[in-house]
PDB file of C-alpha atoms in Angstrom:
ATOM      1  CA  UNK A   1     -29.325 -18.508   6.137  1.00 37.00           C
ATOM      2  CA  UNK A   2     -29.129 -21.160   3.492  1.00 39.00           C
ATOM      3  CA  UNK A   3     -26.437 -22.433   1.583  1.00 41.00           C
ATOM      4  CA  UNK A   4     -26.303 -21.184  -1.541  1.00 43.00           C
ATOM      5  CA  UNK A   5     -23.764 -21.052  -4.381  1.00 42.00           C
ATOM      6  CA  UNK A   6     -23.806 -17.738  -6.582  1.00 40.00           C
ATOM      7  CA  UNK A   7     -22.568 -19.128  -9.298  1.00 38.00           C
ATOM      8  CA  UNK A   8     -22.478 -23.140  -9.854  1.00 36.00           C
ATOM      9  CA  UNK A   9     -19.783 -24.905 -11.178  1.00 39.00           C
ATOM     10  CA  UNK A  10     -17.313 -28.414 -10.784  1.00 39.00           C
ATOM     11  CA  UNK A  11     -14.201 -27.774  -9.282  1.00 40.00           C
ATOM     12  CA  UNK A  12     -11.036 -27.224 -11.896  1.00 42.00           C
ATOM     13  CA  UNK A  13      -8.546 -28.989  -9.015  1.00 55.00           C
ATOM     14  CA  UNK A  14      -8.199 -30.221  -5.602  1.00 86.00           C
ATOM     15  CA  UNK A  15      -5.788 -27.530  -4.148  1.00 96.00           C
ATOM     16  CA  UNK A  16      -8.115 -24.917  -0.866  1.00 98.00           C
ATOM     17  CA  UNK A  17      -6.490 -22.126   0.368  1.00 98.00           C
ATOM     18  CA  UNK A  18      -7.115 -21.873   3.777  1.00 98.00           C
ATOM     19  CA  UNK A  19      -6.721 -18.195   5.031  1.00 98.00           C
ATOM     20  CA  UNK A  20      -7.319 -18.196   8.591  1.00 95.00           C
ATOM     21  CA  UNK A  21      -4.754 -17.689  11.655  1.00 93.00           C
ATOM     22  CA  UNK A  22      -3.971 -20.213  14.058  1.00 90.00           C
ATOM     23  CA  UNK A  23      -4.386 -22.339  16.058  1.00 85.00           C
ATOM     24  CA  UNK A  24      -8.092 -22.836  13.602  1.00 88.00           C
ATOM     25  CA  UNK A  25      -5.774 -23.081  10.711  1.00 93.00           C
ATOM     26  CA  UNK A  26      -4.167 -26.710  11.550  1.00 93.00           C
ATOM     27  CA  UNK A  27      -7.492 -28.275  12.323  1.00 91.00           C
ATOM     28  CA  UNK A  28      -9.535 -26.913   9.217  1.00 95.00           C
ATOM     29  CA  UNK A  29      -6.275 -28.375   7.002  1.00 96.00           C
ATOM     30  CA  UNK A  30      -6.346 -31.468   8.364  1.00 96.00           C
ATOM     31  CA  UNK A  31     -10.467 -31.543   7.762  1.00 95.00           C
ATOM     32  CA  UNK A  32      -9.857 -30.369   4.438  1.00 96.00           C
ATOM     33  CA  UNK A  33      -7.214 -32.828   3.975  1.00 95.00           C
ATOM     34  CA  UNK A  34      -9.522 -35.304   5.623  1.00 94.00           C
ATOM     35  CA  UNK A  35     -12.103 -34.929   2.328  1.00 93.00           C
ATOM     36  CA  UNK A  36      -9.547 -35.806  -0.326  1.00 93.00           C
ATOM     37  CA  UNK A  37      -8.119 -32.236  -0.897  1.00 96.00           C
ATOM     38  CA  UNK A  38      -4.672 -30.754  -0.579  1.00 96.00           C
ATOM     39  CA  UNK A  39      -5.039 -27.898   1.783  1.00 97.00           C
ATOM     40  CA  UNK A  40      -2.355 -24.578   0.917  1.00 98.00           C
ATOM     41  CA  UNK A  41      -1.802 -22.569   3.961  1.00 98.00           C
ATOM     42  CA  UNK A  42      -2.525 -18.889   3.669  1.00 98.00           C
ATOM     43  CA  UNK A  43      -3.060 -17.453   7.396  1.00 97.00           C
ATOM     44  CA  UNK A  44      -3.870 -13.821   6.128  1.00 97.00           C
ATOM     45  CA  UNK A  45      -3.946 -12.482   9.715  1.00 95.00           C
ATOM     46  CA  UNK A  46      -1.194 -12.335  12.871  1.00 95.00           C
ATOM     47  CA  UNK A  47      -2.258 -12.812  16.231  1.00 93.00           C
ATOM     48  CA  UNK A  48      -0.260 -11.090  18.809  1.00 95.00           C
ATOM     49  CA  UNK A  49      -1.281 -12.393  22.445  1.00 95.00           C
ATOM     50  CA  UNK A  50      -1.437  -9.816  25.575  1.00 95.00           C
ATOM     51  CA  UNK A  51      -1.588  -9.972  28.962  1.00 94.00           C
ATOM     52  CA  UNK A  52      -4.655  -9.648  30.763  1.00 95.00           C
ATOM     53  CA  UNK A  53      -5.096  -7.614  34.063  1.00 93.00           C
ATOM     54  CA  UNK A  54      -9.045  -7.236  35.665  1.00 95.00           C
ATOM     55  CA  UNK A  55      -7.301  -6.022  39.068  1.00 93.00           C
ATOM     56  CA  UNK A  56     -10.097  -6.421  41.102  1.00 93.00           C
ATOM     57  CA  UNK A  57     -12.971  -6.835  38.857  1.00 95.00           C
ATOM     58  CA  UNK A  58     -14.211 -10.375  39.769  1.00 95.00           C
ATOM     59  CA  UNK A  59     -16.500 -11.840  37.138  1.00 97.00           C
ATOM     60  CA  UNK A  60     -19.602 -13.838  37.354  1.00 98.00           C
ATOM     61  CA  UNK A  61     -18.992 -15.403  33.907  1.00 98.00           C
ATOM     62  CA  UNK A  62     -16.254 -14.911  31.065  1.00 98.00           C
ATOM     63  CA  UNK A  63     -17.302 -14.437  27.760  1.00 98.00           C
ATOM     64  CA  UNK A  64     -15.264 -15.268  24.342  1.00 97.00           C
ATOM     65  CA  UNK A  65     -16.519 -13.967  20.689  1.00 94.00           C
ATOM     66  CA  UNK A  66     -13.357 -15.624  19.328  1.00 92.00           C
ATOM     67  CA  UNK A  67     -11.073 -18.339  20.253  1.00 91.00           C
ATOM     68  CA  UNK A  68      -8.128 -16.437  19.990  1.00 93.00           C
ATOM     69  CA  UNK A  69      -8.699 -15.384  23.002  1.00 95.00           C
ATOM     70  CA  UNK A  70      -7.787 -18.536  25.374  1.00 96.00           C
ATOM     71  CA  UNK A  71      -4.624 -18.111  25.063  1.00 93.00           C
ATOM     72  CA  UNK A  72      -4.441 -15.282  27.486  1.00 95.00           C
ATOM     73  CA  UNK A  73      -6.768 -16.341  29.516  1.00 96.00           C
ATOM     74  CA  UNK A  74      -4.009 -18.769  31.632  1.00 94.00           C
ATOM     75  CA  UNK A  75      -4.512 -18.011  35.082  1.00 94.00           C
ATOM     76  CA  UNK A  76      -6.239 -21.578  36.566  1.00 95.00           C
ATOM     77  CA  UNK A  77      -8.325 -18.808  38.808  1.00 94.00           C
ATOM     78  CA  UNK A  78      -9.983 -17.946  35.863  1.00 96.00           C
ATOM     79  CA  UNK A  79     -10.818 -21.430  34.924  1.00 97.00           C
ATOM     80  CA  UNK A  80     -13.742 -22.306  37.362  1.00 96.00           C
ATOM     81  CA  UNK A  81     -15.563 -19.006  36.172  1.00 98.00           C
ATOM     82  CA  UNK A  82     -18.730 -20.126  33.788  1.00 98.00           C
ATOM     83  CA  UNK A  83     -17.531 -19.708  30.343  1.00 98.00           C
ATOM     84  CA  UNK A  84     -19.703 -18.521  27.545  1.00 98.00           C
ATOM     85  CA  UNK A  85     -18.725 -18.505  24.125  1.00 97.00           C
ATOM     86  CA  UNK A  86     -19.757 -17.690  20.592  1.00 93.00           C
ATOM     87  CA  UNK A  87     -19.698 -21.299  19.348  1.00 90.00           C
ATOM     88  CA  UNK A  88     -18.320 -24.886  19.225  1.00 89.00           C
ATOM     89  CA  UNK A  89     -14.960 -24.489  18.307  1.00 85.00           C
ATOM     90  CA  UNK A  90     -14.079 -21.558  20.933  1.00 92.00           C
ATOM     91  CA  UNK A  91     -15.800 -23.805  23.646  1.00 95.00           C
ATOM     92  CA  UNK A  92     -13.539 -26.936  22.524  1.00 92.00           C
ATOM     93  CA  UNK A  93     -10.636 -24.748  23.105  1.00 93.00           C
ATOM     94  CA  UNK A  94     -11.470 -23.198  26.159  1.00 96.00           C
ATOM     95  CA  UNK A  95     -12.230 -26.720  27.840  1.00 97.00           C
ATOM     96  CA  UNK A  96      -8.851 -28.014  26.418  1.00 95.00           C
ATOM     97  CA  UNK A  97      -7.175 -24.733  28.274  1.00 95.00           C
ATOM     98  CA  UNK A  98      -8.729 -26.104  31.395  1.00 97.00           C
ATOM     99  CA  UNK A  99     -11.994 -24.168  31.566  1.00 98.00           C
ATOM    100  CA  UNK A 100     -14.469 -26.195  33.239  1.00 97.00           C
ATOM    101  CA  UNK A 101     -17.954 -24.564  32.766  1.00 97.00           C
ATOM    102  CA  UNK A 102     -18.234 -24.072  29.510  1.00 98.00           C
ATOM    103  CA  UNK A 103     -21.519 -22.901  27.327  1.00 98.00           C
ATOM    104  CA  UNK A 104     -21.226 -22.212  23.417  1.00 96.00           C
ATOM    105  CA  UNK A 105     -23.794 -20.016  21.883  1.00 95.00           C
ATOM    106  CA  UNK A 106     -25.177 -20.968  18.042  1.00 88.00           C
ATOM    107  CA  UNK A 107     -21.764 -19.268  16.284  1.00 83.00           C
ATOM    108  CA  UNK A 108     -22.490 -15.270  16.501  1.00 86.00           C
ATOM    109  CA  UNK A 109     -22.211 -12.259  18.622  1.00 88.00           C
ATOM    110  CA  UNK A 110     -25.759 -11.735  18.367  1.00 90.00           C
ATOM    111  CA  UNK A 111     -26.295 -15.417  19.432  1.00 92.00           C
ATOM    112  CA  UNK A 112     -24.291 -14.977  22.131  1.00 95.00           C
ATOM    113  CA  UNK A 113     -25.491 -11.672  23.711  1.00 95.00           C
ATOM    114  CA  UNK A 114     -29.277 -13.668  23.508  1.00 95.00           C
ATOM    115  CA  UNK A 115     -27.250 -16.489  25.213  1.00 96.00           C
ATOM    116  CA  UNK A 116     -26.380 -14.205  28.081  1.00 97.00           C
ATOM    117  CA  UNK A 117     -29.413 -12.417  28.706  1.00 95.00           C
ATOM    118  CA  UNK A 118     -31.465 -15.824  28.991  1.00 96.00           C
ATOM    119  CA  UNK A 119     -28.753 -17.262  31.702  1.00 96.00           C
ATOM    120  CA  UNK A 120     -27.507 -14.549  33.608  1.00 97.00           C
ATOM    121  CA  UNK A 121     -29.682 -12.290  35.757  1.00 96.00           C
ATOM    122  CA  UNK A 122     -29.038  -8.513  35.450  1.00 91.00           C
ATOM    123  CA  UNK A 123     -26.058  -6.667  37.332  1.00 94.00           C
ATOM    124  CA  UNK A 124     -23.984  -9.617  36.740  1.00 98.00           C
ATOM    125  CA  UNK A 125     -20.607  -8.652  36.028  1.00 98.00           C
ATOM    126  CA  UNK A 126     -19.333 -10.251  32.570  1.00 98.00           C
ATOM    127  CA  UNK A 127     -15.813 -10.254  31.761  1.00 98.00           C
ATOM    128  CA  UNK A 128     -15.326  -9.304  27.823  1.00 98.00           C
ATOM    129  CA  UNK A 129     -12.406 -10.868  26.746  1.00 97.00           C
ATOM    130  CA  UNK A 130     -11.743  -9.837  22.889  1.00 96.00           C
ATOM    131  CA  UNK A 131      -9.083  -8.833  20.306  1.00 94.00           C
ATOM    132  CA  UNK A 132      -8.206  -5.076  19.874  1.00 92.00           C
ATOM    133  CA  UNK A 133     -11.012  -3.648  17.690  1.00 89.00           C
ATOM    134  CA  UNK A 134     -14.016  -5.799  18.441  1.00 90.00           C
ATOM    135  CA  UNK A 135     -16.460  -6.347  21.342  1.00 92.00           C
ATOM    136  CA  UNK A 136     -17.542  -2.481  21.413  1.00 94.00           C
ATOM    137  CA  UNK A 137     -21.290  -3.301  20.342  1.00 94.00           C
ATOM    138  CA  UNK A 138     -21.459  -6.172  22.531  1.00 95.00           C
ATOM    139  CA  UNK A 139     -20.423  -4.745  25.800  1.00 96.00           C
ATOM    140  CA  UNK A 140     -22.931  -1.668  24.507  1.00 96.00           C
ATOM    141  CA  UNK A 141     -25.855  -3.948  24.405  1.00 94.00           C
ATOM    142  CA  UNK A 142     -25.169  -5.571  27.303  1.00 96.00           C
ATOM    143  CA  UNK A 143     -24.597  -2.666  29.395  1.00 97.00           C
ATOM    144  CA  UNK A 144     -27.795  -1.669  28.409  1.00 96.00           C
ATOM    145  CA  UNK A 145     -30.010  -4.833  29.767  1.00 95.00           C
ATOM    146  CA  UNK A 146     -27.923  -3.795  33.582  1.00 96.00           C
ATOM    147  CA  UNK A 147     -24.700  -6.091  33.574  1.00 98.00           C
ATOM    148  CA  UNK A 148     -21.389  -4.829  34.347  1.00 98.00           C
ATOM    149  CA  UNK A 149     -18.966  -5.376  32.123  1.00 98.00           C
ATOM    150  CA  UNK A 150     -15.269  -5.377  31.843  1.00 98.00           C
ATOM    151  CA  UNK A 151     -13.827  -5.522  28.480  1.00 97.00           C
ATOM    152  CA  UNK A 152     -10.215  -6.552  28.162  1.00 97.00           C
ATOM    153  CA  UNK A 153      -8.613  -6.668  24.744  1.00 97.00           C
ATOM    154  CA  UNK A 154      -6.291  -9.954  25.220  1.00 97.00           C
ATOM    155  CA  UNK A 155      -5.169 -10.087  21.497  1.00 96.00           C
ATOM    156  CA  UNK A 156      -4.248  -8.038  18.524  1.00 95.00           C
ATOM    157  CA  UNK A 157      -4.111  -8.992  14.759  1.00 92.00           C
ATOM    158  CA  UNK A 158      -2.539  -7.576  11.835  1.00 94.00           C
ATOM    159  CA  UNK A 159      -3.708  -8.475   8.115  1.00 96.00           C
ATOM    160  CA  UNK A 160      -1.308 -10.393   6.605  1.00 97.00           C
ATOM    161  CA  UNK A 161       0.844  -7.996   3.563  1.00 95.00           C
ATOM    162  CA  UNK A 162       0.912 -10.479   1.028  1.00 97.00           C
ATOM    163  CA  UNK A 163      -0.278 -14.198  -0.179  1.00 97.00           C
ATOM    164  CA  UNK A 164       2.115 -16.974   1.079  1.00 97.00           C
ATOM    165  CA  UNK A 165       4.556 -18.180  -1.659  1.00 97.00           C
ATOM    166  CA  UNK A 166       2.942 -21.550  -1.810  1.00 97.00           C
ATOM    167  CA  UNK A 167      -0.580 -19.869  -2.326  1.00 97.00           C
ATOM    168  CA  UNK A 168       0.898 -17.792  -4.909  1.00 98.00           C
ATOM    169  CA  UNK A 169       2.376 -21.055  -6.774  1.00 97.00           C
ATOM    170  CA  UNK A 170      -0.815 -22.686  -6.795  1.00 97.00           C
ATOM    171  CA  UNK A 171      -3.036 -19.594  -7.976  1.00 97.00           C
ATOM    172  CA  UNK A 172      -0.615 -19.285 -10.971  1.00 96.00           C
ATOM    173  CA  UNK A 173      -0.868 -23.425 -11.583  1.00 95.00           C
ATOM    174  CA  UNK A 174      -4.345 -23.542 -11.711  1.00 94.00           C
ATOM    175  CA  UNK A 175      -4.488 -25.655  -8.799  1.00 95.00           C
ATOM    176  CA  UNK A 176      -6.509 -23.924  -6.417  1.00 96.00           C
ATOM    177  CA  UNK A 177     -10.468 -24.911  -6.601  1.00 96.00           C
ATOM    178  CA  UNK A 178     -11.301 -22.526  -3.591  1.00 97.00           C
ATOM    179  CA  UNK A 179     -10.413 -20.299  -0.732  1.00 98.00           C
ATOM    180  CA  UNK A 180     -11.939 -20.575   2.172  1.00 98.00           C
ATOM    181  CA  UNK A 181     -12.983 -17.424   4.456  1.00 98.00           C
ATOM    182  CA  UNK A 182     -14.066 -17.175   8.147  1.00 93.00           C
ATOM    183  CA  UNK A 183     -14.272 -14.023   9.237  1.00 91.00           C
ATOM    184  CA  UNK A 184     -14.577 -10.014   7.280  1.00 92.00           C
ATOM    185  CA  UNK A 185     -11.077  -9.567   8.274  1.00 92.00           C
ATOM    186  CA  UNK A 186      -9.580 -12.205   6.376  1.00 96.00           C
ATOM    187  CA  UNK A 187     -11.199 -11.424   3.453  1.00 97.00           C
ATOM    188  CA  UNK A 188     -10.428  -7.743   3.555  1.00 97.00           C
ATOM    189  CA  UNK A 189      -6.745  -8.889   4.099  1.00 97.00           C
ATOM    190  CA  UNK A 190      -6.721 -11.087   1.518  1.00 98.00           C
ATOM    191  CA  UNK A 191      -8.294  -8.981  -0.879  1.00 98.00           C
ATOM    192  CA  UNK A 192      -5.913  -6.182   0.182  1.00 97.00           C
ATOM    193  CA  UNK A 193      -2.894  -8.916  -0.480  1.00 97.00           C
ATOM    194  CA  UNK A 194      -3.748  -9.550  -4.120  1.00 97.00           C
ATOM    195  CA  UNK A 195      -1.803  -8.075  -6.491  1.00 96.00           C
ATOM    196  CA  UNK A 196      -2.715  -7.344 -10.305  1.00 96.00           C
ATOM    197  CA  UNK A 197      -1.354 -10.293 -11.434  1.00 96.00           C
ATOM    198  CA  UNK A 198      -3.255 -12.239  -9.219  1.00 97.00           C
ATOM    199  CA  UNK A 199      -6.578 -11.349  -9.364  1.00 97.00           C
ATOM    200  CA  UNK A 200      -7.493 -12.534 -12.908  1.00 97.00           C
ATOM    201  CA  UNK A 201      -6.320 -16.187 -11.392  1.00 97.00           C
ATOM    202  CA  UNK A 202      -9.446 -16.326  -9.328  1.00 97.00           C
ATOM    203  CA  UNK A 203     -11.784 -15.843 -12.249  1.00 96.00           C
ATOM    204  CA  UNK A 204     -11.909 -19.860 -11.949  1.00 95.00           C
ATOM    205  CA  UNK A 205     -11.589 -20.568  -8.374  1.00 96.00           C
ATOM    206  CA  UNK A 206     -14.534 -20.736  -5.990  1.00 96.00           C
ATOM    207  CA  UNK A 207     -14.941 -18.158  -2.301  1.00 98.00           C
ATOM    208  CA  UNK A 208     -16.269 -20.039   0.453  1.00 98.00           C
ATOM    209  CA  UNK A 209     -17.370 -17.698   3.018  1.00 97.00           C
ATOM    210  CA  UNK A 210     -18.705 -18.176   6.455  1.00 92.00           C
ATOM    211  CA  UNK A 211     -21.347 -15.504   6.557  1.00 91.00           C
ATOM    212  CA  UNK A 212     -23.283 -12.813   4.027  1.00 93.00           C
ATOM    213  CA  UNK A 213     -21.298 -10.281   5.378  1.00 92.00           C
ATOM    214  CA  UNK A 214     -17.491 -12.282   5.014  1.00 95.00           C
ATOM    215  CA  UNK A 215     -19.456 -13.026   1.137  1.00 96.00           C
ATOM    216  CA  UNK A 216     -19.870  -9.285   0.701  1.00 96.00           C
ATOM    217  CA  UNK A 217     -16.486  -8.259   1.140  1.00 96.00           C
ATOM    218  CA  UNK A 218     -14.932 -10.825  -1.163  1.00 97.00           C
ATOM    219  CA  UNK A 219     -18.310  -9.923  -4.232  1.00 95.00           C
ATOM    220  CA  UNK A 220     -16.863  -6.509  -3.846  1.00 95.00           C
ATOM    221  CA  UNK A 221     -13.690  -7.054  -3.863  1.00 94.00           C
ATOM    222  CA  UNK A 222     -12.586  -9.570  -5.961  1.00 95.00           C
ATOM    223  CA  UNK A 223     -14.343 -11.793  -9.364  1.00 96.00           C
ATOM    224  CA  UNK A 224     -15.047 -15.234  -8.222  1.00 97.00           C
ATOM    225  CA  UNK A 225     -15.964 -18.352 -10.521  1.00 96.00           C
ATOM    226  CA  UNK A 226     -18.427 -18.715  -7.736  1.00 95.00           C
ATOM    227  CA  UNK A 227     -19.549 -17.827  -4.403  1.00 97.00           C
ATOM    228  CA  UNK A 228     -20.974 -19.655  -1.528  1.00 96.00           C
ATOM    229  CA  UNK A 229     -22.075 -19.056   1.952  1.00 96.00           C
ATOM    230  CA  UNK A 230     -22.205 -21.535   4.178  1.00 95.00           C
ATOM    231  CA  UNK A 231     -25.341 -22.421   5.693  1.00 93.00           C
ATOM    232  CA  UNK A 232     -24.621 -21.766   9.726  1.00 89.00           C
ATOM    233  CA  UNK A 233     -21.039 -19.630  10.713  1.00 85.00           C
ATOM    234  CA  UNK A 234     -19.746 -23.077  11.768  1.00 86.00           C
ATOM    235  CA  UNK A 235     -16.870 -25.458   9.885  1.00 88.00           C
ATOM    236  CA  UNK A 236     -18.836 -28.561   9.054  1.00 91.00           C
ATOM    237  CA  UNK A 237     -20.977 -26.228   7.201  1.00 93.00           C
ATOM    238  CA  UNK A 238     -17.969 -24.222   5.496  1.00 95.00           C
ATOM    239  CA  UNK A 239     -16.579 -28.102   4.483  1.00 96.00           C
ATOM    240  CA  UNK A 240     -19.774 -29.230   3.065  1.00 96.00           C
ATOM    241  CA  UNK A 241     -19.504 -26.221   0.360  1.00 96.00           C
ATOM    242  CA  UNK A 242     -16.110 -27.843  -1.005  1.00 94.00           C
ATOM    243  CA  UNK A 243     -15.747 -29.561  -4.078  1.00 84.00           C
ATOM    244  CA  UNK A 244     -15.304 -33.602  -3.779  1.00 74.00           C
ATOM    245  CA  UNK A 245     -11.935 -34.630  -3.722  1.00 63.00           C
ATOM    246  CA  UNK A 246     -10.507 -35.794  -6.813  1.00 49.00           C
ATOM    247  CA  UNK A 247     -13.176 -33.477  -9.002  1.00 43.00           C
TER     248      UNK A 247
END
């Protein structure tokens, strides 16, 4: 997939919105920051935690699709497991959670289930660790090359219902250049969030999205100055479609 931008232009200001949940939202503002920007926090999704029980399902390998989550994953039993996740950024969280085999796929699900079938043999049982709603296809394909899988939902997310109030401020200043988008459900919640006096504001403000299909949901839903996709699902490639700071 190559970058591409859908509709070229300089950047009116230095102000991103940066919709994703934490704990990715306090790196990619200090990134952002990091390029001469002023980052406006927008986390358009909560993250409720849960508990996870296997009872006495013991796994050959844990695998992550999202670096939310590690943070049920806190029992150091768990921790010298192999650890296989979709990318970089979930495997730099699971090592700083204590995890100490730890293998990142290229930055998809798809990667990662091609991950797994080149390292593990068949009948190996794979503990699925997702958030409630996701991981269904996954532990499908899987189950279908012969492993075992258990999938445990260890988080849950809600859209957010509306745009922060310094998001909002910004949008009706004119001082947001872009919003940046990681994933289809932060798009769909922030498009669900806008309200009609909001979405003529991002007539001149540029959608950064992480993938075609995060780019799809925000063509559909909302008219962009412009839209780019980043060139691989991974930040330094979501950073390098910003604007310059100071443009």
């Amino acid at each position: 997939m190559n970058s591409r931008n859908l509709s070229p232009s300089p950047a009116l200001c230095a102000g991103v919105i940066v919709t994703r949940p934490p704990p990715g939202l306090g790196p990619t503002m200090a990134a952002v920051a990091a390029r001469g920007l002023h980052p406006i926090a927008a986390p358009m999704l909560h993250v409720r935690l849960r508990a996870l029980s296997i009872g006495a399902f013991r796994p050959d390998a844990i695998v992550l699709t999202s670096g939310q989550a590690v943070g049920s994953l806190t029992d150091p039993q768990l921790h010298d497991i192999p650890c296989y996740v979709v990318g970089g950024a979930t495997a730099r969280r699971a090592r700083a959670a204590g995890f100490s085999h730890v293998t990142a796929a290229s930055g998809t699900a798809d990667d990662l289930t091609t991950l797994l079938q080149a390292v593990m043999p068949p009948a190996s049982r794979l503990l699925l660790a997702v958030g409630q709603g996701y991981g269904h296809e996954m532990a499908l394909a899987l189950r279908g090359q012969g492993y075992r899988v258990l999938r445990r939902c260890v988080y849950a997310v809600r859209p957010a219902p509306c745009l922060p109030p310094d998001a909002v401020a910004a949008l009706r200043a004119g001082q947001v250049a872009a919003v940046m988008f990681y994933s289809t459900r932060t798009a769909e919640a922030f498009i669900a969030a806008l309200t009609p006096a909001l979405a003529p504001l991002l007539a001149v403000v540029e959608a950064i999205a992480m993938s075609d299909g995060v780019a799809a949901v925000l063509g559909a839903g909302a008219h962009w100055h412009g839209l780019r996709v980043a060139d691989r699902p991974d930040q330094d490639a979501m950073l390098a479609c910003l604007p310059h700071g100071g443009a």
